[in-house]
Structures are given as structure tokens and as C-alpha cells.
Short mmCIF file of C-alpha atoms in Angstrom, two decimals:
data_model
loop_
_atom_site.label_atom_id
_atom_site.label_comp_id
_atom_site.label_asym_id
_atom_site.label_seq_id
_atom_site.Cartn_x
_atom_site.Cartn_y
_atom_site.Cartn_z
CA MET A 268 0.05 0.07 -0.11
CA SER A 269 1.29 3.39 -0.97
CA ALA A 270 1.97 6.14 1.64
CA ARG A 271 -0.88 8.10 0.38
CA SER A 272 -3.29 5.11 0.13
CA ALA A 273 -2.11 4.21 3.98
CA THR A 274 -3.18 7.93 4.86
CA GLN A 275 -6.37 8.04 3.25
CA THR A 276 -7.33 4.84 4.90
CA ALA A 277 -6.26 6.25 8.24
CA ILE A 278 -8.47 9.23 7.78
CA ALA A 279 -11.40 7.19 6.70
CA THR A 280 -11.02 4.94 9.63
CA ALA A 281 -10.89 8.03 12.09
CA ILE A 282 -13.91 9.44 10.16
CA VAL A 283 -15.72 6.09 10.97
CA LEU A 284 -14.71 5.81 14.55
CA SER A 285 -15.45 9.58 15.17
CA LEU A 286 -19.13 9.09 13.81
CA CYS A 287 -19.48 6.16 15.88
CA SER A 288 -18.66 7.78 18.81
CA ALA A 289 -20.89 10.52 18.21
CA LEU A 290 -23.78 8.31 17.47
CA ALA A 291 -22.98 6.26 20.77
CA LEU A 292 -22.95 9.53 22.63
CA ALA A 293 -26.07 10.73 21.13
CA GLN A 294 -27.54 7.39 22.03
CA ASP A 295 -26.44 7.67 25.60
CA GLU A 296 -27.91 11.26 25.85
CA GLY A 297 -31.48 9.92 24.45
CA ALA A 298 -30.95 11.68 21.23
CA ASP A 299 -33.17 10.42 18.45
CA PRO A 300 -32.91 11.70 14.84
CA ASP A 301 -36.45 10.46 14.17
CA ARG A 302 -37.97 12.07 17.26
CA PRO A 303 -41.13 14.18 16.47
CA PRO A 304 -41.14 17.92 17.30
CA ASN A 305 -42.01 19.29 20.88
CA PHE A 306 -45.05 21.88 20.76
CA ILE A 307 -45.54 24.98 22.75
CA LEU A 308 -48.89 26.50 22.39
CA ILE A 309 -49.41 30.19 24.21
CA PHE A 310 -52.73 31.37 24.30
CA VAL A 311 -53.11 34.80 26.05
CA ASP A 312 -56.39 36.06 27.30
CA ASN A 313 -58.27 38.88 25.49
CA LEU A 314 -54.93 40.33 23.97
CA GLY A 315 -55.88 42.80 21.29
CA TYR A 316 -54.49 42.33 17.48
CA GLY A 317 -52.67 45.77 17.99
CA ASP A 318 -51.44 44.87 21.62
CA VAL A 319 -48.12 43.51 20.18
CA GLY A 320 -45.20 45.82 19.05
CA CYS A 321 -44.79 43.44 15.71
CA PHE A 322 -48.46 43.83 15.15
CA GLY A 323 -48.42 47.61 15.28
CA SER A 324 -48.79 48.47 19.17
CA PRO A 325 -48.16 52.30 19.79
CA LYS A 326 -47.78 51.76 23.62
CA HIS A 327 -46.62 48.31 24.63
CA GLN A 328 -42.81 47.38 24.60
CA THR A 329 -42.53 43.89 23.57
CA PRO A 330 -38.89 43.30 22.36
CA TYR A 331 -39.23 39.16 22.92
CA LEU A 332 -42.22 38.77 20.63
CA ASP A 333 -41.00 41.27 18.42
CA ARG A 334 -37.91 38.86 17.92
CA MET A 335 -39.79 35.94 17.92
CA ALA A 336 -41.89 36.98 14.80
CA ALA A 337 -38.45 38.04 13.32
CA GLU A 338 -37.37 34.45 13.80
CA GLY A 339 -40.52 33.17 12.57
CA MET A 340 -43.81 34.13 11.02
CA LYS A 341 -46.67 36.52 11.61
CA LEU A 342 -49.93 34.92 10.91
CA THR A 343 -52.16 38.28 9.85
CA HIS A 344 -55.35 36.76 9.19
CA CYS A 345 -55.55 33.90 11.82
CA TYR A 346 -59.11 33.66 13.73
CA ALA A 347 -60.24 32.68 16.96
CA THR A 348 -63.83 30.90 16.26
CA ALA A 349 -65.28 33.07 18.94
CA GLY A 350 -65.02 36.13 20.54
CA VAL A 351 -65.00 35.16 23.99
CA CYS A 352 -63.09 32.61 26.13
CA THR A 353 -64.88 29.24 26.60
CA PRO A 354 -66.01 28.73 23.02
CA SER A 355 -62.66 29.78 21.45
CA ARG A 356 -60.64 27.23 24.13
CA ALA A 357 -63.01 24.38 23.04
CA SER A 358 -62.32 25.00 19.61
CA LEU A 359 -58.97 25.17 20.11
CA MET A 360 -58.41 21.61 21.92
CA THR A 361 -60.87 19.86 19.71
CA GLY A 362 -60.31 20.83 16.31
CA CYS A 363 -63.83 21.77 15.67
CA TYR A 364 -66.22 25.11 15.66
CA PRO A 365 -67.75 25.61 19.15
CA ARG A 366 -71.40 25.09 18.00
CA ARG A 367 -70.09 21.75 16.53
CA ILE A 368 -69.76 20.38 20.42
CA GLY A 369 -72.24 22.09 22.09
CA LEU A 370 -69.82 25.12 23.60
CA ASP A 371 -71.12 27.92 21.88
CA PHE A 372 -73.84 29.07 24.35
CA PRO A 373 -74.05 26.55 27.10
CA ALA A 374 -77.34 27.01 29.30
CA PRO A 375 -77.57 27.71 32.04
CA ASP A 376 -74.08 29.54 32.34
CA GLY A 377 -74.45 31.81 29.02
CA ALA A 378 -71.21 33.11 27.05
CA VAL A 379 -69.00 30.92 29.26
CA LEU A 380 -68.78 28.37 31.57
CA ARG A 381 -68.98 29.67 35.38
CA PRO A 382 -67.99 27.87 38.45
CA MET A 383 -69.64 24.93 39.80
CA SER A 384 -71.28 24.69 36.24
CA PRO A 385 -72.88 21.27 35.46
CA ASN A 386 -71.46 21.57 31.86
CA GLY A 387 -68.21 20.96 30.23
CA LEU A 388 -66.20 19.43 27.44
CA HIS A 389 -67.69 16.23 26.67
CA PRO A 390 -65.54 13.36 28.11
CA ASP A 391 -65.76 11.67 24.35
CA GLU A 392 -64.56 14.50 22.61
CA ILE A 393 -60.61 14.05 21.34
CA THR A 394 -58.31 16.60 22.47
CA ILE A 395 -54.79 17.87 20.83
CA ALA A 396 -53.37 16.20 24.12
CA GLU A 397 -54.96 12.85 23.67
CA ILE A 398 -53.93 12.62 20.02
CA LEU A 399 -50.28 13.46 20.74
CA LYS A 400 -50.41 11.05 23.81
CA THR A 401 -50.62 8.39 21.30
CA LYS A 402 -47.29 9.08 20.13
CA GLY A 403 -45.69 9.07 23.44
CA TYR A 404 -45.77 12.82 24.44
CA ALA A 405 -45.43 14.19 27.69
CA THR A 406 -48.40 16.67 28.00
CA THR A 407 -49.25 19.65 30.32
CA ILE A 408 -51.50 22.81 30.86
CA ILE A 409 -50.27 25.72 32.60
CA GLY A 410 -53.04 28.31 32.72
CA LYS A 411 -56.50 28.78 32.39
CA TRP A 412 -58.63 25.68 31.27
CA HIS A 413 -62.27 27.29 31.36
CA LEU A 414 -63.67 23.88 29.81
CA GLY A 415 -65.33 22.66 33.04
CA ASP A 416 -64.53 22.47 36.71
CA GLN A 417 -66.20 19.54 37.82
CA PRO A 418 -63.64 16.36 38.06
CA VAL A 419 -65.04 14.48 34.93
CA PHE A 420 -64.31 17.80 32.94
CA LEU A 421 -60.82 18.56 34.29
CA PRO A 422 -57.87 18.51 31.70
CA THR A 423 -56.21 15.53 33.52
CA ARG A 424 -59.24 13.74 32.14
CA GLN A 425 -58.59 15.07 28.61
CA GLY A 426 -55.22 13.77 28.00
CA PHE A 427 -53.13 16.03 30.03
CA ASP A 428 -50.27 14.19 32.10
CA SER A 429 -50.35 17.62 34.56
CA PHE A 430 -52.26 20.67 35.29
CA LEU A 431 -51.30 23.95 37.25
CA GLY A 432 -53.52 26.46 36.90
CA ILE A 433 -57.17 28.20 37.22
CA PRO A 434 -60.24 26.32 36.23
CA TYR A 435 -62.05 29.13 34.67
CA SER A 436 -61.55 32.95 34.03
CA ASP A 437 -59.68 35.15 36.70
CA ASN A 438 -62.69 37.00 37.51
CA ALA A 439 -65.01 34.22 38.60
CA HIS A 440 -64.82 34.34 42.01
CA LYS A 441 -66.89 35.27 45.09
CA ARG A 442 -68.05 38.84 45.31
CA SER A 443 -70.97 40.60 46.35
CA ASN A 444 -73.21 39.79 43.42
CA ARG A 445 -71.86 36.03 43.16
CA PRO A 446 -71.63 35.29 47.07
CA HIS A 447 -72.13 31.43 46.33
CA TRP A 448 -68.94 31.22 44.17
CA PRO A 449 -65.83 30.10 45.84
CA GLU A 450 -62.49 32.26 45.98
CA LEU A 451 -60.45 31.84 42.58
CA PRO A 452 -58.57 28.37 43.18
CA LEU A 453 -55.19 27.59 41.87
CA MET A 454 -55.21 23.87 41.06
CA GLN A 455 -52.46 21.41 40.63
CA ASP A 456 -53.97 18.45 38.69
CA GLU A 457 -57.06 17.76 40.49
CA LYS A 458 -56.52 19.27 44.06
CA VAL A 459 -56.69 23.14 45.17
CA ILE A 460 -53.34 23.97 46.19
CA GLU A 461 -54.04 27.90 46.99
CA GLN A 462 -57.17 29.76 47.56
CA PRO A 463 -57.77 32.79 46.52
CA VAL A 464 -54.97 32.65 44.30
CA ASP A 465 -52.47 35.63 44.28
CA ARG A 466 -53.09 36.79 40.73
CA ASP A 467 -49.94 39.02 40.53
CA TYR A 468 -47.61 36.20 40.38
CA LEU A 469 -49.62 34.01 38.19
CA THR A 470 -47.56 34.87 34.57
CA LYS A 471 -44.54 34.39 36.85
CA ARG A 472 -45.33 31.20 38.25
CA TYR A 473 -46.63 29.72 35.22
CA THR A 474 -43.42 30.62 33.13
CA GLU A 475 -41.58 29.21 35.95
CA ARG A 476 -43.30 25.75 35.70
CA ALA A 477 -43.34 25.58 31.96
CA ILE A 478 -39.37 26.18 31.87
CA GLU A 479 -39.23 23.35 34.58
CA PHE A 480 -41.36 21.04 32.57
CA MET A 481 -39.30 21.30 29.41
CA THR A 482 -36.09 20.53 31.81
CA GLU A 483 -37.89 17.51 33.11
CA LYS A 484 -39.00 16.01 29.81
CA ARG A 485 -36.43 17.18 27.57
CA ASP A 486 -35.78 13.70 26.59
CA GLN A 487 -39.10 12.62 25.30
CA PRO A 488 -41.46 14.62 22.73
CA PHE A 489 -43.52 17.05 24.78
CA PHE A 490 -46.63 19.56 24.75
CA ILE A 491 -46.97 22.41 26.46
CA TYR A 492 -50.41 24.18 26.41
CA LEU A 493 -49.78 27.50 28.09
CA PRO A 494 -53.21 29.59 28.26
CA HIS A 495 -51.90 32.41 30.27
CA ALA A 496 -54.73 34.32 32.78
CA MET A 497 -53.56 37.65 31.48
CA PRO A 498 -54.45 40.15 30.59
CA GLY A 499 -57.36 38.69 31.62
CA SER A 500 -61.28 39.36 32.14
CA THR A 501 -60.83 41.52 35.19
CA THR A 502 -60.87 45.47 34.52
CA THR A 503 -57.65 45.66 36.52
CA PRO A 504 -54.97 43.39 34.85
CA TYR A 505 -52.54 41.82 37.07
CA SER A 506 -48.70 41.71 37.07
CA SER A 507 -45.88 40.87 39.36
CA PRO A 508 -44.12 43.74 41.01
CA ALA A 509 -41.34 43.46 38.56
CA PHE A 510 -43.48 44.90 35.93
CA LYS A 511 -46.14 46.86 37.83
CA GLY A 512 -46.26 50.52 37.05
CA LYS A 513 -43.39 50.27 34.37
CA SER A 514 -45.49 50.46 30.99
CA GLU A 515 -46.97 53.17 29.23
CA ASN A 516 -50.53 51.91 29.22
CA GLY A 517 -51.34 51.13 33.17
CA ASP A 518 -52.19 47.61 34.31
CA TRP A 519 -53.03 46.59 30.98
CA GLY A 520 -49.61 47.32 29.51
CA ASP A 521 -47.75 46.16 32.50
CA SER A 522 -49.53 42.74 32.23
CA VAL A 523 -48.75 42.70 28.45
CA GLU A 524 -45.17 43.39 28.81
CA GLU A 525 -44.86 40.83 31.62
CA LEU A 526 -46.33 38.17 28.93
CA ASP A 527 -43.75 39.38 26.65
CA TRP A 528 -41.02 38.88 29.23
CA SER A 529 -42.40 34.97 29.62
CA THR A 530 -42.32 34.36 26.07
CA GLY A 531 -38.46 35.68 26.31
CA GLU A 532 -37.44 33.01 29.29
CA ILE A 533 -39.08 30.37 27.68
CA ILE A 534 -37.38 30.54 24.23
CA ALA A 535 -34.23 31.33 26.19
CA ALA A 536 -34.93 27.97 27.90
CA LEU A 537 -35.60 25.95 24.59
CA LYS A 538 -31.83 27.34 23.63
CA ARG A 539 -30.38 26.40 26.86
CA LEU A 540 -31.78 22.81 26.99
CA ASP A 541 -30.56 22.44 23.29
CA LEU A 542 -34.42 21.95 22.24
CA ASP A 543 -34.86 25.22 20.15
CA ASP A 544 -34.41 23.66 16.68
CA ASN A 545 -36.99 20.76 17.33
CA THR A 546 -39.71 22.81 18.81
CA LEU A 547 -42.85 24.55 17.13
CA MET A 548 -43.69 27.50 19.24
CA ILE A 549 -47.44 29.12 18.71
CA TRP A 550 -48.07 32.45 20.15
CA MET A 551 -51.77 33.85 20.12
CA SER A 552 -54.45 35.54 21.75
CA ASP A 553 -58.02 33.63 22.51
CA ASN A 554 -59.95 36.68 21.09
CA GLY A 555 -59.68 40.35 20.74
CA ALA A 556 -59.54 43.05 23.63
CA PRO A 557 -62.79 44.00 25.02
CA LYS A 558 -64.07 47.63 25.26
CA ARG A 559 -63.42 48.96 28.53
CA LYS A 560 -63.71 52.27 30.17
CA PRO A 561 -61.12 53.91 29.93
CA LEU A 562 -59.63 51.91 27.02
CA GLN A 563 -57.20 49.34 27.53
CA GLY A 564 -56.42 47.17 24.83
CA ILE A 565 -55.81 47.97 21.15
CA ASN A 566 -57.40 45.91 18.48
CA LEU A 567 -56.49 48.34 15.47
CA PRO A 568 -56.27 47.98 12.54
CA MET A 569 -58.95 45.78 13.18
CA GLY A 570 -62.39 47.37 13.56
CA GLY A 571 -64.46 46.42 16.83
CA TRP A 572 -64.11 45.04 20.02
CA GLY A 573 -63.70 41.70 21.80
CA TYR A 574 -67.06 39.61 22.37
CA THR A 575 -68.19 40.36 18.82
CA THR A 576 -68.02 39.06 15.29
CA ARG A 577 -66.02 42.24 14.28
CA GLU A 578 -62.74 41.78 12.83
CA GLY A 579 -61.25 43.10 16.31
CA GLY A 580 -63.26 40.67 17.90
CA GLN A 581 -61.85 37.29 16.27
CA ARG A 582 -58.76 38.25 14.15
CA VAL A 583 -56.00 37.61 16.38
CA PRO A 584 -52.25 38.26 16.77
CA CYS A 585 -50.49 35.02 15.89
CA ILE A 586 -46.67 34.10 15.83
CA ALA A 587 -45.23 31.08 14.77
CA ARG A 588 -41.58 29.79 15.31
CA TRP A 589 -39.46 26.86 14.24
CA PRO A 590 -35.85 27.45 13.59
CA GLY A 591 -35.09 25.97 10.46
CA LYS A 592 -38.65 24.82 9.65
CA ILE A 593 -40.58 28.15 9.45
CA PRO A 594 -38.94 30.79 7.31
CA ALA A 595 -37.77 33.70 9.63
CA GLY A 596 -39.33 37.13 8.89
CA LYS A 597 -42.25 36.01 6.94
CA GLU A 598 -46.04 36.81 6.91
CA CYS A 599 -48.95 34.86 5.98
CA ALA A 600 -51.71 36.62 5.01
CA GLU A 601 -54.01 33.71 4.10
CA VAL A 602 -57.03 32.44 6.40
CA ALA A 603 -55.71 30.12 9.25
CA VAL A 604 -58.18 29.47 12.16
CA THR A 605 -57.30 28.40 15.85
CA PHE A 606 -58.77 24.60 15.21
CA ASP A 607 -56.35 24.04 12.51
CA PHE A 608 -53.61 23.64 15.31
CA LEU A 609 -55.12 19.94 16.19
CA PRO A 610 -54.71 18.43 12.46
CA THR A 611 -51.24 20.48 12.02
CA PHE A 612 -49.69 19.10 15.11
CA ALA A 613 -51.05 15.36 14.49
CA LYS A 614 -49.52 15.50 11.04
CA LEU A 615 -46.23 16.83 12.30
CA ALA A 616 -46.26 14.15 15.20
CA GLY A 617 -47.04 11.24 12.99
CA ALA A 618 -50.55 10.79 14.66
CA ASP A 619 -54.15 10.11 13.37
CA VAL A 620 -56.72 12.79 13.21
CA PRO A 621 -59.98 11.31 14.50
CA THR A 622 -62.21 9.88 11.24
CA ASP A 623 -65.24 8.80 13.41
CA ARG A 624 -66.30 12.68 13.63
CA VAL A 625 -66.42 15.93 11.80
CA ILE A 626 -63.16 17.84 12.45
CA ASP A 627 -63.07 21.46 11.09
CA GLY A 628 -59.45 22.00 11.44
CA ARG A 629 -57.35 21.46 8.51
CA ASP A 630 -53.45 21.16 8.16
CA ILE A 631 -51.94 24.35 7.72
CA TRP A 632 -48.51 23.16 7.75
CA PRO A 633 -47.86 24.57 3.94
CA LEU A 634 -48.72 27.84 5.18
CA LEU A 635 -46.36 27.89 8.14
CA ALA A 636 -43.65 26.04 6.27
CA GLY A 637 -44.05 28.97 3.69
CA GLU A 638 -44.43 26.60 0.54
CA LYS A 639 -44.82 28.57 -2.63
CA ASN A 640 -48.29 29.55 -3.60
CA ALA A 641 -49.59 27.67 -0.50
CA LYS A 642 -53.49 28.86 0.33
CA SER A 643 -55.73 28.74 2.95
CA PRO A 644 -57.40 25.28 3.11
CA HIS A 645 -60.60 27.08 4.20
CA GLU A 646 -63.18 28.01 1.36
CA ALA A 647 -65.35 30.03 4.01
CA PHE A 648 -65.10 30.54 7.57
CA TYR A 649 -68.11 31.28 9.80
CA TYR A 650 -68.25 33.76 12.59
CA TYR A 651 -70.94 32.76 15.08
CA TYR A 652 -71.72 34.96 18.11
CA LEU A 653 -72.91 32.67 20.54
CA ASP A 654 -75.18 30.28 18.83
CA GLN A 655 -76.17 32.65 15.91
CA LEU A 656 -74.33 32.91 12.59
CA GLN A 657 -73.75 36.36 11.84
CA CYS A 658 -71.07 36.51 9.22
CA VAL A 659 -69.14 34.54 6.53
CA ARG A 660 -65.51 34.98 5.17
CA SER A 661 -64.28 33.56 1.96
CA GLY A 662 -60.90 34.76 0.51
CA GLU A 663 -60.73 38.58 1.24
CA TRP A 664 -64.45 38.86 1.24
CA LYS A 665 -66.76 39.13 4.49
CA LEU A 666 -70.28 39.08 4.44
CA ARG A 667 -72.42 40.46 7.36
CA LEU A 668 -75.87 38.61 7.08
CA PRO A 669 -78.91 40.50 7.42
CA LEU A 670 -80.61 39.48 10.59
CA LYS A 671 -84.01 40.48 11.96
CA LYS A 672 -82.54 40.04 15.42
CA LYS A 673 -78.65 40.22 16.20
CA PHE A 674 -77.85 38.91 19.29
CA GLY A 675 -75.33 41.04 21.45
CA ASN A 676 -74.11 42.00 25.02
CA LEU A 677 -72.75 38.66 25.51
CA SER A 678 -76.38 37.19 25.57
CA ARG A 679 -79.86 37.02 23.58
CA ASN A 680 -80.88 39.97 25.52
CA ARG A 681 -81.79 43.25 23.57
CA PRO A 682 -81.58 41.75 20.26
CA THR A 683 -81.33 44.54 17.46
CA PRO A 684 -81.85 44.20 13.67
CA ASP A 685 -78.62 44.22 11.15
CA THR A 686 -78.57 44.85 7.54
CA LEU A 687 -76.58 42.82 4.87
CA ALA A 688 -73.00 44.34 4.26
CA LEU A 689 -69.77 43.32 2.41
CA PHE A 690 -66.28 44.14 3.15
CA ASN A 691 -63.29 43.53 1.54
CA VAL A 692 -61.29 42.68 5.06
CA ALA A 693 -58.20 42.33 3.46
CA ASP A 694 -57.97 46.02 2.28
CA ASP A 695 -60.49 46.99 5.01
CA PRO A 696 -60.29 45.45 8.19
CA LEU A 697 -62.17 48.30 9.98
CA GLU A 698 -65.28 47.24 8.09
CA SER A 699 -65.95 50.67 7.00
CA LYS A 700 -66.89 50.44 3.45
CA ASN A 701 -69.96 48.33 2.38
CA LEU A 702 -69.52 47.03 -1.03
CA ALA A 703 -72.57 44.84 -1.26
CA ALA A 704 -74.28 46.94 -4.25
CA GLU A 705 -71.28 46.46 -6.38
CA HIS A 706 -70.64 42.94 -5.79
CA ALA A 707 -73.99 40.90 -6.13
CA ASP A 708 -72.42 37.89 -7.33
CA ILE A 709 -70.17 37.54 -4.41
CA VAL A 710 -72.86 38.45 -1.85
CA ALA A 711 -74.47 35.30 -3.40
CA ARG A 712 -71.90 33.12 -3.38
CA LEU A 713 -71.19 33.83 0.69
CA THR A 714 -75.15 33.69 1.24
CA ASP A 715 -74.80 29.98 -0.26
CA TYR A 716 -72.07 29.12 2.08
CA ALA A 717 -74.05 30.72 5.25
CA GLU A 718 -76.91 28.38 4.20
CA ARG A 719 -74.38 25.34 4.34
CA ALA A 720 -73.30 26.35 7.71
CA ARG A 721 -76.73 26.40 9.33
CA GLU A 722 -77.52 23.02 7.54
CA ASP A 723 -74.18 21.62 9.03
CA LEU A 724 -73.79 23.44 12.23
CA GLY A 725 -77.18 25.11 12.61
CA ASP A 726 -78.24 28.54 13.59
CA TRP A 727 -79.78 30.07 17.08
CA ASP A 728 -82.69 27.40 17.17
CA ARG A 729 -81.96 25.74 14.04
CA PRO A 730 -80.20 22.27 14.87
CA GLY A 731 -77.19 21.57 12.70
CA LYS A 732 -77.17 17.72 11.20
CA ASN A 733 -73.37 17.21 12.41
CA ASN A 734 -73.41 18.54 15.93
CA ARG A 735 -72.45 16.67 18.93
CA PRO A 736 -73.76 16.88 22.50
CA ILE A 737 -71.96 19.14 25.38
CA GLY A 738 -70.82 17.26 28.49
CA LYS A 739 -73.24 17.42 31.38
CA ILE A 740 -73.22 15.70 34.68
CA SER A 741 -76.01 14.57 36.60
CA GLY A 742 -76.44 15.83 39.97
CA LYS A 743 -75.41 19.15 42.16
CA PRO A 744 -71.99 20.38 40.97
CA LYS A 745 -69.51 21.44 43.65
CA PRO A 746 -67.08 24.30 44.13
CA GLN A 747 -63.32 23.39 43.89
CA MET A 748 -62.27 24.09 47.67
CA MET A 749 -58.90 23.38 49.40
CA SER A 750 -60.48 20.98 51.40
CA GLN A 751 -60.99 18.40 48.63
#
């Protein structure tokens, strides 16, 4: 053998030995080249479209969310399926319209589930967590559940290994007009560990627990559902002392800026734990900011407020980040919906989407991956207010339906009539220019979509042919208390 051949052989042998050594080390450390991605889904409460710097906030400093958007993708036409908490969260978890699963206007609760309600997410419904469990995921929810506080409805019965948080909104607690409600409980799994919980520290505690969970489960795929309680349902949002009084927008801004800090801490932990390149992280709001006096949240450039079917009520800020998989610094203007994350996560995890029931969500990975010419998978999106169909969107067009009785005020009380109107919400998110007279063909097409929705999902007192029942217990509901 020549000297050159011997040298080449020695180099090749060294490379092989080095690769074998690296592979052995990776195996020792639990690395798996075929491991599916981790998912972190952050769902903040009542935050407006314009409450974040990268979505145009003039008041709030959100450097970590701005960086997340620069490193990932902004979804500028992402919708919650409802302008209020319970139905929006039910949709996210199940991949369905709230009306499909009976959580659009549950009696006797009203717009959202209350403490000690007999209602909740039906145990037969299949959540994102349950789907991911079939592929060996560790799952946790840290934050606000709001899909039933009775034991059979708790998240630990719906695919989550653990739960740290509050079972409903942070304003649902004992007060003068609700003396029978319990003090706001902080739960760990199925037990109350603090009552009343100190809401000033919720964002901080949730963030610390999320990082702790990542650290504990770093050697297996995990799903963290982090539905923050803030800015929240109260007129005075909460924040820890490090943020209180520091923003330019009072309590609301303080709370928003702590949420931004939380996001930065989680991304920093992903990098520190060497999990960043294999984690899809979604950050979004559950609905638009409600109208308050004085004004707090900001929905501009969307028109209207949370708890409505205006764009400001249901089009929400959404950021997706996955280094190396989602192109950095991009925007997606295609219609995406919160219920799309169930089938999208399932596909990426290699799991099956249920086929024994209607699932309204669709896989939007082509949009998130920035595939050329990728389009929204939805021909139409339906805006329900409680159990009433009020608007339809298809492409860039939104039709406000003519209604003899349009419900409002988070109830069916004081219904008022509403007239037909057509808006190009790609160009006119304020919904200020009614173009119905100029586009009769588009009005007819969207009216036809509305009738399809009424047939499938129903409308007010008209039942839909493909709806499923709400969960409901027999007997008297019990409050969540420390003594339990």
C-alpha cells in the first residue's frame, strides 16, 4: 500500500470511528434523529390584535415577541372561532367550531362556563393532548382551562398528564353579586393548592413551571399548552412587582409586557436545553380585546372589540416559530383558524386525526412552512356569536348577514336588527366600506356558504345535522375548594 493510500485509509477509519463515537454519545444522551417535534402553544387572554409591537402597538414594549416574529412567521389573518373565552378554547382543543361540540352558548351558563357549572367539554371529545399521547408525548396545561371545573371535565381527564392553573376566568370568584361562588382556586392536577390565588404572580409562576416541565421532559417529545390568565377578564389586569407601573398603558400594559418577558424566558430555556431546533412554538390570543372604560387593549387596525364578530373580536395576533423549518421574518395573509392546530400538530407528530367525527380544522403546515403558492385550506370561515351565525368570510370577502334579531351584549337579550353588508377585509379591516351593491355575485356566493353552515352546524334555534352533545353531569355541581 502506498503512503498516500495508507494515509487515506487512516483518515477514513478515523472518520468512521468519530461518527460511531458521536452516534453512541447521542444514544447515551437519549437523542433520536426520528423524534417528532415538541409543541408549545401559548394562548393569552383577551389580548388585542394591536397590543403587540410587531402587530403595530404604539404603547407596549414587546421586544421578545418582536424577536420571535423576526425569527418566525406572523399570521396576519388568523382567527379565533369565537370572540369570548370558553368557545374559543373548546375549539382550539378539539379542532371544531364551538357549536359543533355544544359549547357555543351552554345553558344555564351563557357565553362562558361559570364556577360549579354542570357543563363542560364532553369526555368523548378528543383533544390535541389525547392525540399526541398516542405518540408518546408528555403533556401539560399550565394556565386557564375554562372547559369545565367538575372532576370529569378537568384537563387531567382529557389527555393532559398534569395541570397547574385556574379552572375558569380570573374574574370568576366570590363577590357581592356572586356570594355562592368560591374564591379563585389555583389547582395542581385535580386538587386546589391555593385559594384565593395571588393573581399578581400567575404569569411568573406559569413561566417557571413551563421551564421546569421542559427540563424534566427534555428527553421525550412534549406538548405544553400555556393558556395565560392575563391580561385577563378583569378591568384591572395583574402583573408581578417587577412589571407593575412600568409600562405606558397602566395595568393592561404592565400585564402585556410581563407576557412578553415570559415568552423570552421560554425561548431562552429552549436554547439552553438544546431543544430550540426541534420545537414548534405558537403564540396567540384567544379573542380580541374587549371594550373597557377607560380603553385598555388595542385591536387596531381591526375594527370593533372582543366579544363581537367584528374583525377586532376574532382576528387575533399569531406568531409561529420553529428555527430551520418556518422561514424567518415572513408574514402569512391566508386565512388560518385556531382549530387548525389540532390536525397540523397531529401531522407533524405522525399521529392520526379522528375519522369517526367531523373535524373542522385543516392542516396548515404548508402555510407555516412558507411553501410557494400555499393557500388557505378553508373555502369559508363562519363567525358565530354565541349560537347565532352573523358573518361569513371567503377569501378576502366578509359578508355581514341580514338579521332581524342580532344578538349582542354576551347574551340573547336586547336583540337588534342588522343589515346585509359586504367588506373586503384584506383591504378594509375596519369594515368601513360596504361593497354589497357592487358585488352581487359575491354576496350570493357567501350567502350560499351561510346556508351550508346552517345545515351543517345550525343557527340559533335551528339544529345542525353534524353537531355533538355538550358534556353534562347529573347531580349538583360542587365547588373546587382547598378541603377537597
